[in-house]
CSV table of C-alpha atoms in Angstrom, one decimal:
chain,number,residue,atom,x,y,z
A,1,MET,CA,115.5,201.7,116.9
A,2,THR,CA,113.9,198.8,114.4
A,3,VAL,CA,110.2,198.1,115.2
A,4,GLN,CA,111.0,194.7,117.0
A,5,GLU,CA,112.3,196.8,119.6
A,6,LEU,CA,109.9,199.5,119.2
A,7,PRO,CA,107.5,198.2,122.5
A,8,GLY,CA,104.7,196.1,121.9
A,9,ALA,CA,106.4,195.0,118.9
A,10,ALA,CA,105.6,191.3,119.4
A,11,ALA,CA,101.9,192.1,119.9
A,12,TYR,CA,101.3,194.2,116.6
A,13,ARG,CA,98.8,192.7,114.7
A,14,PRO,CA,98.0,193.6,110.9
A,15,ALA,CA,94.2,195.2,111.5
A,16,PRO,CA,91.4,193.3,108.5
A,17,PRO,CA,90.7,194.5,105.4
A,18,PRO,CA,87.5,196.0,106.0
A,19,ALA,CA,84.2,195.4,104.4
A,20,TRP,CA,83.2,197.8,102.5
A,21,ARG,CA,87.0,196.6,100.2
A,22,ARG,CA,85.1,194.7,97.5
A,23,ARG,CA,88.7,194.3,95.3
A,24,THR,CA,92.4,193.1,96.4
A,25,ASP,CA,93.2,192.7,92.9
A,26,PRO,CA,93.5,195.6,90.6
A,27,ALA,CA,94.5,193.6,87.6
A,28,PRO,CA,91.9,193.0,85.8
A,29,LEU,CA,90.8,196.2,85.4
A,30,LEU,CA,94.4,197.5,84.0
A,31,PRO,CA,93.8,198.5,80.7
A,32,ASP,CA,96.3,196.7,78.0
A,33,PRO,CA,99.9,198.4,77.7
A,34,GLU,CA,98.7,199.2,74.3
A,35,PRO,CA,95.9,199.5,72.3
A,36,PHE,CA,93.3,197.7,71.0
A,37,ARG,CA,93.4,196.1,67.5
A,38,VAL,CA,92.2,194.6,64.4
A,39,LEU,CA,93.0,196.0,61.4
A,40,GLY,CA,96.2,194.5,59.9
A,41,THR,CA,96.0,191.6,62.8
A,42,GLY,CA,94.3,188.9,59.8
A,43,ALA,CA,91.2,188.6,62.8
A,44,GLU,CA,88.3,187.5,61.0
A,45,LEU,CA,86.2,190.4,59.8
A,46,ASP,CA,82.4,190.4,58.9
A,47,ARG,CA,81.3,191.5,56.0
A,48,ALA,CA,78.3,192.8,56.1
A,49,LEU,CA,79.4,194.8,59.9
A,50,MET,CA,82.6,196.0,58.0
A,51,LEU,CA,80.6,197.8,54.4
A,52,LYS,CA,78.1,199.4,57.0
A,53,LEU,CA,81.3,200.7,59.0
A,54,TYR,CA,83.1,201.8,55.8
A,55,ALA,CA,79.9,203.7,54.5
A,56,GLU,CA,79.5,205.7,57.6
A,57,LEU,CA,82.8,207.1,57.5
A,58,VAL,CA,82.7,207.7,54.3
A,59,ARG,CA,79.1,209.8,54.9
A,60,GLY,CA,80.8,211.2,58.5
A,61,ARG,CA,84.1,212.5,56.8
A,62,ARG,CA,81.8,214.6,53.9
A,63,TYR,CA,79.2,215.4,56.9
A,64,ASN,CA,81.9,217.1,58.8
A,65,ALA,CA,83.3,218.9,55.8
A,66,GLN,CA,79.9,220.0,54.2
A,67,ALA,CA,79.3,221.5,58.0
A,68,THR,CA,82.3,223.0,57.7
A,69,ALA,CA,81.4,224.2,54.8
A,70,LEU,CA,78.5,226.1,56.8
A,71,THR,CA,80.2,227.7,59.1
A,72,LYS,CA,82.7,229.5,56.4
A,73,GLN,CA,79.1,230.9,54.1
A,74,GLY,CA,77.7,232.2,58.0
A,75,ARG,CA,75.3,229.2,58.0
A,76,LEU,CA,76.5,227.7,61.4
A,77,ALA,CA,77.5,229.8,63.9
A,78,VAL,CA,79.7,227.5,64.7
A,79,TYR,CA,80.7,224.0,64.6
A,80,PRO,CA,83.3,221.0,66.2
A,81,SER,CA,84.4,219.0,63.3
A,82,SER,CA,85.1,215.2,64.4
A,83,THR,CA,87.6,214.4,61.0
A,84,GLY,CA,89.7,211.6,61.6
A,85,GLN,CA,87.3,210.9,64.7
A,86,GLU,CA,85.1,209.4,62.8
A,87,ALA,CA,85.7,206.6,63.9
A,88,CYS,CA,84.7,206.7,67.2
A,89,GLU,CA,81.6,208.3,66.6
A,90,VAL,CA,80.5,205.8,64.4
A,91,ALA,CA,81.1,202.7,66.4
A,92,ALA,CA,79.8,204.1,69.7
A,93,ALA,CA,76.5,204.7,67.2
A,94,LEU,CA,76.5,201.3,65.8
A,95,ALA,CA,76.9,199.6,69.2
A,96,LEU,CA,73.7,200.9,70.8
A,97,GLU,CA,70.7,198.8,70.4
A,98,GLU,CA,67.6,200.7,69.5
A,99,ARG,CA,66.5,201.0,73.2
A,100,ASP,CA,69.4,202.4,74.4
A,101,TRP,CA,70.8,205.8,74.3
A,102,LEU,CA,73.4,207.5,73.6
A,103,PHE,CA,74.8,211.1,75.3
A,104,PRO,CA,76.8,212.8,73.1
A,105,SER,CA,78.9,215.7,73.4
A,106,TYR,CA,78.6,219.5,71.4
A,107,ARG,CA,80.9,217.7,69.0
A,108,ASP,CA,79.6,214.0,68.3
A,109,THR,CA,76.6,215.2,65.9
A,110,LEU,CA,78.8,212.8,63.6
A,111,ALA,CA,77.6,209.7,66.0
A,112,ALA,CA,73.8,212.0,66.3
A,113,VAL,CA,73.6,211.1,62.9
A,114,ALA,CA,75.2,207.3,62.3
A,115,ARG,CA,72.8,206.5,64.8
A,116,GLY,CA,69.3,208.0,62.7
A,117,LEU,CA,69.0,211.4,63.2
A,118,ASP,CA,68.3,214.0,60.6
A,119,PRO,CA,72.1,215.4,59.9
A,120,MET,CA,70.0,219.2,59.4
A,121,GLN,CA,68.8,218.2,63.1
A,122,ALA,CA,71.7,217.8,64.1
A,123,LEU,CA,73.0,220.8,63.1
A,124,THR,CA,69.6,223.1,65.2
A,125,LEU,CA,71.6,224.0,67.7
A,126,LEU,CA,74.5,225.1,65.9
A,127,ARG,CA,72.7,226.9,63.8
A,128,GLY,CA,71.1,228.9,66.7
A,129,ASP,CA,67.6,227.6,65.9
A,130,TRP,CA,67.2,225.7,69.1
A,131,HIS,CA,68.2,224.5,72.0
A,132,THR,CA,68.6,221.0,70.6
A,133,GLY,CA,66.9,221.0,67.5
A,134,TYR,CA,65.3,217.1,68.2
A,135,ASP,CA,62.9,215.1,70.6
A,136,PRO,CA,65.9,212.8,72.5
A,137,ARG,CA,63.1,211.2,73.3
A,138,GLU,CA,62.1,209.8,70.0
A,139,HIS,CA,65.4,209.1,68.9
A,140,ARG,CA,67.6,208.1,72.4
A,141,ILE,CA,70.0,210.8,72.5
A,142,ALA,CA,70.1,213.1,74.6
A,143,PRO,CA,70.6,217.1,74.1
A,144,LEU,CA,74.0,217.8,72.3
A,145,CYS,CA,76.3,218.9,75.2
A,146,THR,CA,78.7,221.7,75.0
A,147,PRO,CA,79.6,222.2,79.1
A,148,LEU,CA,82.0,219.5,79.5
A,149,ALA,CA,81.5,216.2,80.8
A,150,THR,CA,77.9,217.6,82.4
A,151,GLN,CA,76.1,214.5,79.9
A,152,LEU,CA,77.8,211.8,82.0
A,153,PRO,CA,76.6,212.3,85.8
A,154,HIS,CA,73.5,212.6,83.3
A,155,ALA,CA,74.1,209.2,81.6
A,156,VAL,CA,74.6,207.1,84.6
A,157,GLY,CA,71.4,208.4,86.1
A,158,LEU,CA,69.3,207.8,83.8
A,159,ALA,CA,71.0,204.4,83.4
A,160,HIS,CA,70.9,203.8,87.0
A,161,ALA,CA,66.9,204.3,86.8
A,162,ALA,CA,66.2,202.5,84.2
A,163,ARG,CA,68.0,199.6,85.8
A,164,LEU,CA,66.0,200.2,89.4
A,165,LYS,CA,62.8,200.0,86.7
A,166,GLY,CA,63.8,196.6,84.7
A,167,ASP,CA,64.3,198.0,81.5
A,168,ASP,CA,66.6,196.7,79.5
A,169,VAL,CA,69.1,199.6,78.3
A,170,VAL,CA,72.4,200.9,78.8
A,171,ALA,CA,73.8,204.4,78.2
A,172,LEU,CA,76.9,205.4,76.1
A,173,ALA,CA,78.1,208.7,77.1
A,174,LEU,CA,81.2,210.0,75.2
A,175,VAL,CA,83.9,212.5,76.1
A,176,GLY,CA,86.8,214.1,75.1
A,177,ASP,CA,90.1,213.5,76.7
A,178,GLY,CA,89.7,217.5,78.1
A,179,GLY,CA,87.1,216.7,79.6
A,180,THR,CA,88.3,213.7,81.9
A,181,SER,CA,89.9,216.7,83.6
A,182,GLU,CA,86.0,217.9,84.7
A,183,GLY,CA,84.4,217.3,88.3
A,184,ASP,CA,81.9,215.8,86.5
A,185,PHE,CA,83.9,213.0,84.9
A,186,HIS,CA,84.8,211.7,88.3
A,187,GLU,CA,81.6,212.2,90.1
A,188,ALA,CA,80.0,210.4,87.2
A,189,LEU,CA,82.6,207.1,87.6
A,190,ASN,CA,82.7,207.1,91.2
A,191,PHE,CA,78.2,207.1,91.3
A,192,ALA,CA,78.3,204.5,87.8
A,193,ALA,CA,81.0,202.1,89.2
A,194,VAL,CA,79.2,202.1,93.3
A,195,TRP,CA,75.6,201.5,91.7
A,196,GLN,CA,77.2,198.9,89.3
A,197,ALA,CA,75.1,201.6,86.5
A,198,PRO,CA,74.7,200.1,82.9
A,199,VAL,CA,76.7,202.5,81.5
A,200,VAL,CA,79.9,203.3,79.3
A,201,PHE,CA,82.4,206.3,78.8
A,202,LEU,CA,83.8,206.4,75.2
A,203,VAL,CA,86.5,209.6,75.9
A,204,GLN,CA,87.7,210.0,72.5
A,205,ASN,CA,91.4,211.2,73.4
A,206,ASN,CA,92.3,213.4,70.5
A,207,GLY,CA,95.6,214.7,71.8
A,208,PHE,CA,93.8,218.2,72.4
A,209,ALA,CA,91.6,220.4,75.0
A,210,ILE,CA,91.6,223.0,72.6
A,211,SER,CA,94.9,223.9,72.7
A,212,VAL,CA,95.4,221.9,75.7
A,213,PRO,CA,97.8,219.0,74.8
A,214,LEU,CA,97.2,215.6,77.4
A,215,ALA,CA,100.7,215.5,79.1
A,216,LYS,CA,99.4,219.3,80.9
A,217,GLN,CA,96.2,217.4,81.6
A,218,THR,CA,97.2,213.8,83.1
A,219,ALA,CA,99.7,211.9,84.8
A,220,ALA,CA,98.7,208.9,84.1
A,221,PRO,CA,99.6,205.7,81.7
A,222,SER,CA,96.9,207.0,80.0
A,223,LEU,CA,93.2,207.7,80.8
A,224,ALA,CA,91.7,204.1,81.0
A,225,HIS,CA,94.0,203.6,83.8
A,226,LYS,CA,91.7,206.4,85.3
A,227,ALA,CA,89.1,203.7,85.9
A,228,VAL,CA,91.1,201.3,88.7
A,229,GLY,CA,90.4,204.1,90.9
A,230,TYR,CA,87.1,203.7,90.6
A,231,GLY,CA,86.6,199.7,90.6
A,232,MET,CA,85.6,199.1,87.0
A,233,PRO,CA,87.5,198.0,84.1
A,234,GLY,CA,88.9,200.4,81.7
A,235,ARG,CA,90.5,199.7,77.7
A,236,LEU,CA,92.0,201.2,75.6
A,237,VAL,CA,91.9,200.8,71.8
A,238,ASP,CA,93.1,202.4,68.3
A,239,GLY,CA,90.1,205.0,68.2
A,240,ASN,CA,90.9,205.1,64.0
A,241,ASP,CA,90.5,201.2,63.8
A,242,ALA,CA,86.7,201.9,62.8
A,243,PRO,CA,86.1,197.4,64.0
A,244,ALA,CA,88.1,197.6,67.0
A,245,VAL,CA,86.2,200.4,68.4
A,246,HIS,CA,83.2,199.1,67.7
A,247,GLN,CA,84.6,195.1,68.7
A,248,VAL,CA,85.2,196.9,72.6
A,249,LEU,CA,82.2,198.9,72.9
A,250,SER,CA,80.0,196.2,71.7
A,251,GLU,CA,81.7,194.1,74.1
A,252,ALA,CA,81.4,196.8,77.2
A,253,VAL,CA,77.9,197.4,76.0
A,254,ALA,CA,77.1,193.8,76.4
A,255,ARG,CA,78.4,193.5,80.1
A,256,ALA,CA,76.9,196.4,81.0
A,257,ARG,CA,73.4,194.5,79.5
A,258,ARG,CA,73.2,191.9,81.6
A,259,GLY,CA,74.3,193.2,84.8
A,260,GLY,CA,78.8,193.8,85.0
A,261,GLY,CA,78.5,197.2,85.7
A,262,PRO,CA,80.0,200.2,83.6
A,263,THR,CA,84.0,200.2,81.4
A,264,LEU,CA,85.5,203.1,80.9
A,265,ILE,CA,87.6,203.4,77.0
A,266,GLU,CA,89.8,205.3,76.0
A,267,ALA,CA,90.2,205.5,71.4
A,268,VAL,CA,93.2,207.1,71.3
A,269,THR,CA,92.1,209.2,67.7
A,270,TYR,CA,93.3,212.6,66.5
A,271,ARG,CA,91.4,215.9,65.7
A,272,MET,CA,92.8,216.6,62.4
A,273,GLU,CA,90.9,219.7,62.3
A,274,ALA,CA,91.1,222.8,64.6
A,275,HIS,CA,89.0,222.7,67.7
A,276,THR,CA,86.4,225.0,65.6
A,277,ASN,CA,86.1,227.2,62.6
A,278,ALA,CA,86.7,229.7,65.2
A,279,ASP,CA,90.2,228.1,66.6
A,280,ASP,CA,93.4,229.3,65.5
A,281,ALA,CA,95.3,225.7,65.0
A,282,THR,CA,99.3,225.8,64.0
A,283,ARG,CA,99.2,227.9,67.4
A,284,TYR,CA,99.8,225.1,69.6
A,285,ARG,CA,101.2,222.0,66.9
A,286,GLY,CA,103.1,221.4,63.8
A,287,SER,CA,101.5,220.8,60.6
A,288,ALA,CA,104.4,218.0,60.1
A,289,GLU,CA,102.5,216.4,63.8
A,290,VAL,CA,99.5,216.2,61.3
A,291,ASP,CA,100.7,214.6,58.5
A,292,ALA,CA,101.9,212.0,60.4
A,293,TRP,CA,98.5,211.2,62.1
A,294,ARG,CA,96.7,211.3,58.3
A,295,GLU,CA,98.7,208.1,57.4
A,296,HIS,CA,96.4,206.3,59.5
A,297,ASP,CA,93.4,208.1,58.5
A,298,PRO,CA,90.3,206.2,60.0
A,299,ILE,CA,89.0,205.8,56.3
A,300,ARG,CA,92.3,205.5,55.0
A,301,ILE,CA,93.4,202.1,56.5
A,302,LEU,CA,90.0,200.4,56.4
A,303,GLU,CA,89.3,200.9,53.3
A,304,GLY,CA,92.3,200.0,52.8
A,305,GLU,CA,92.4,196.5,54.5
A,306,LEU,CA,89.2,195.6,53.3
A,307,THR,CA,90.1,196.1,49.7
A,308,ALA,CA,92.6,194.1,50.5
A,309,ARG,CA,90.9,191.4,51.5
A,310,GLY,CA,88.1,191.2,48.9
A,311,ILE,CA,85.3,192.6,50.5
A,312,LEU,CA,85.1,196.1,49.2
A,313,ASP,CA,85.5,197.0,44.8
A,314,GLU,CA,85.8,200.1,43.1
A,315,ASP,CA,81.7,199.9,42.7
A,316,GLY,CA,81.4,200.0,47.2
A,317,ILE,CA,83.5,203.0,46.9
A,318,ARG,CA,82.1,205.1,44.6
A,319,ALA,CA,78.4,203.8,46.3
A,320,ALA,CA,79.3,205.0,49.2
A,321,ALA,CA,80.5,208.2,47.6
A,322,GLU,CA,77.6,209.2,45.6
A,323,ALA,CA,75.4,208.1,49.0
A,324,ALA,CA,77.9,210.7,51.3
A,325,GLU,CA,77.7,213.4,48.2
A,326,ALA,CA,73.2,212.8,48.0
A,327,MET,CA,73.2,213.5,52.2
A,328,ALA,CA,76.0,216.7,51.5
A,329,ALA,CA,73.5,218.3,48.6
A,330,ALA,CA,70.0,217.5,50.6
A,331,LEU,CA,71.8,219.3,53.9
A,332,ARG,CA,72.8,222.4,51.9
A,333,GLU,CA,69.6,223.0,50.1
A,334,GLN,CA,67.8,222.8,54.0
A,335,MET,CA,70.3,224.9,54.9
A,336,ASN,CA,70.0,227.9,53.1
A,337,ALA,CA,66.6,228.1,53.5
A,338,GLU,CA,65.9,230.2,56.0
A,339,PRO,CA,63.7,229.3,58.6
A,340,VAL,CA,60.2,229.5,60.3
A,341,LEU,CA,60.9,230.5,63.9
A,342,ASP,CA,58.2,231.1,66.0
A,343,PRO,CA,59.2,232.7,69.3
A,344,MET,CA,56.0,231.7,71.6
A,345,ASP,CA,58.4,227.8,70.7
A,346,LEU,CA,60.1,229.2,73.3
A,347,PHE,CA,57.9,228.0,76.1
A,348,THR,CA,56.5,224.8,74.5
A,349,GLU,CA,59.4,221.8,75.1
A,350,VAL,CA,60.4,223.8,78.9
A,351,TYR,CA,57.8,221.7,81.3
A,352,ALA,CA,55.5,218.6,80.0
A,353,GLU,CA,53.0,221.4,82.2
A,354,GLN,CA,54.1,224.9,81.5
A,355,ASN,CA,53.7,226.3,85.1
A,356,GLY,CA,52.1,229.8,87.0
A,357,GLN,CA,55.1,231.4,85.6
A,358,LEU,CA,56.1,229.7,82.1
A,359,ARG,CA,52.5,231.0,81.6
A,360,GLU,CA,53.0,233.9,82.8
A,361,GLN,CA,55.4,234.8,81.1
A,362,ALA,CA,54.5,233.3,77.8
A,363,ALA,CA,51.4,235.8,77.7
A,364,GLN,CA,53.7,238.3,78.0
A,365,LEU,CA,56.2,237.5,74.9
A,366,ARG,CA,52.6,236.9,73.5
A,367,ALA,CA,50.7,240.6,74.1
A,368,GLU,CA,54.2,241.8,72.9
A,369,LEU,CA,53.9,239.9,69.9
A,370,GLU,CA,50.5,241.3,68.9
A,371,ALA,CA,51.6,244.9,69.8
A,372,GLU,CA,54.2,245.1,67.2
A,373,ALA,CA,51.9,243.1,64.3
A,374,ARG,CA,48.7,245.9,64.4
């Protein structure tokens, strides 16, 4: 029996679209088929910005190497390196205004340093001295987040609150591809899109969630395509092309600031080092794959183009390397000094005003310390 033969078929009319259906054409939300690039396209480059990006990339690479060495010396408990991802980290920091907020994951110490945080303070959590090691309100950098993706709802909440208060603030949240498999990722994007919160999500797709490749995490054409399901634009960018990442992020931040709502950006990059110093990456990927990505090293490709265009010369390369080495030397000196820790500091940064239970616990610890000192 055909549709026309069904009883009452002639009288059937499609239901009108529901009132809550905001958009009928998803095309404007879809990312481009290929990652956006700037290097190698002949696009005009801002000289001052390019030199800043280059210097920060070089410093970031040296920072990663020094922090990794500190773990081998026992000065750090663990270090999740961002070697190979420096373009994402640096661009994220430089795309923000001073009044904006950065919400990093545990791998994003470099982004915090590029935003102006003291390199030593960025490692305090990984050393085991403090839960954070810096004042988030002073630096507009949320605590480095170890649980996967929980920083994303925090970023949305802050951005939504800022908009309600009339503050001209944008939140930028960083997450890895593994974090997109967490419920917090989906809840944050849905919340952000519904409330049109001024927040930008940057997914650093570095290929693996520890040992799990992206193909075993999602069947989507790209992570950026997930944006359309929430009603926000998705952007796909070459995560090793520092100018491209900076441009895409800057556009998304500007859009959020003027009331355009959130954006999901996927930066395609690669984790050159192991997940952490406790991981053996050779168990799940081959050296040929890593070597292939070394040809697309973010420092190498930026240095090559800037040199070819006459923006960067040997003096500039040497100055960037010397500044990076000076940072590493200062970091080594600070980390080699034994920390002076006061157990009573456990109670100083919990609440703005201590409650009765906290005061009771503090008094108990103080009494125990005084008894041991006798």
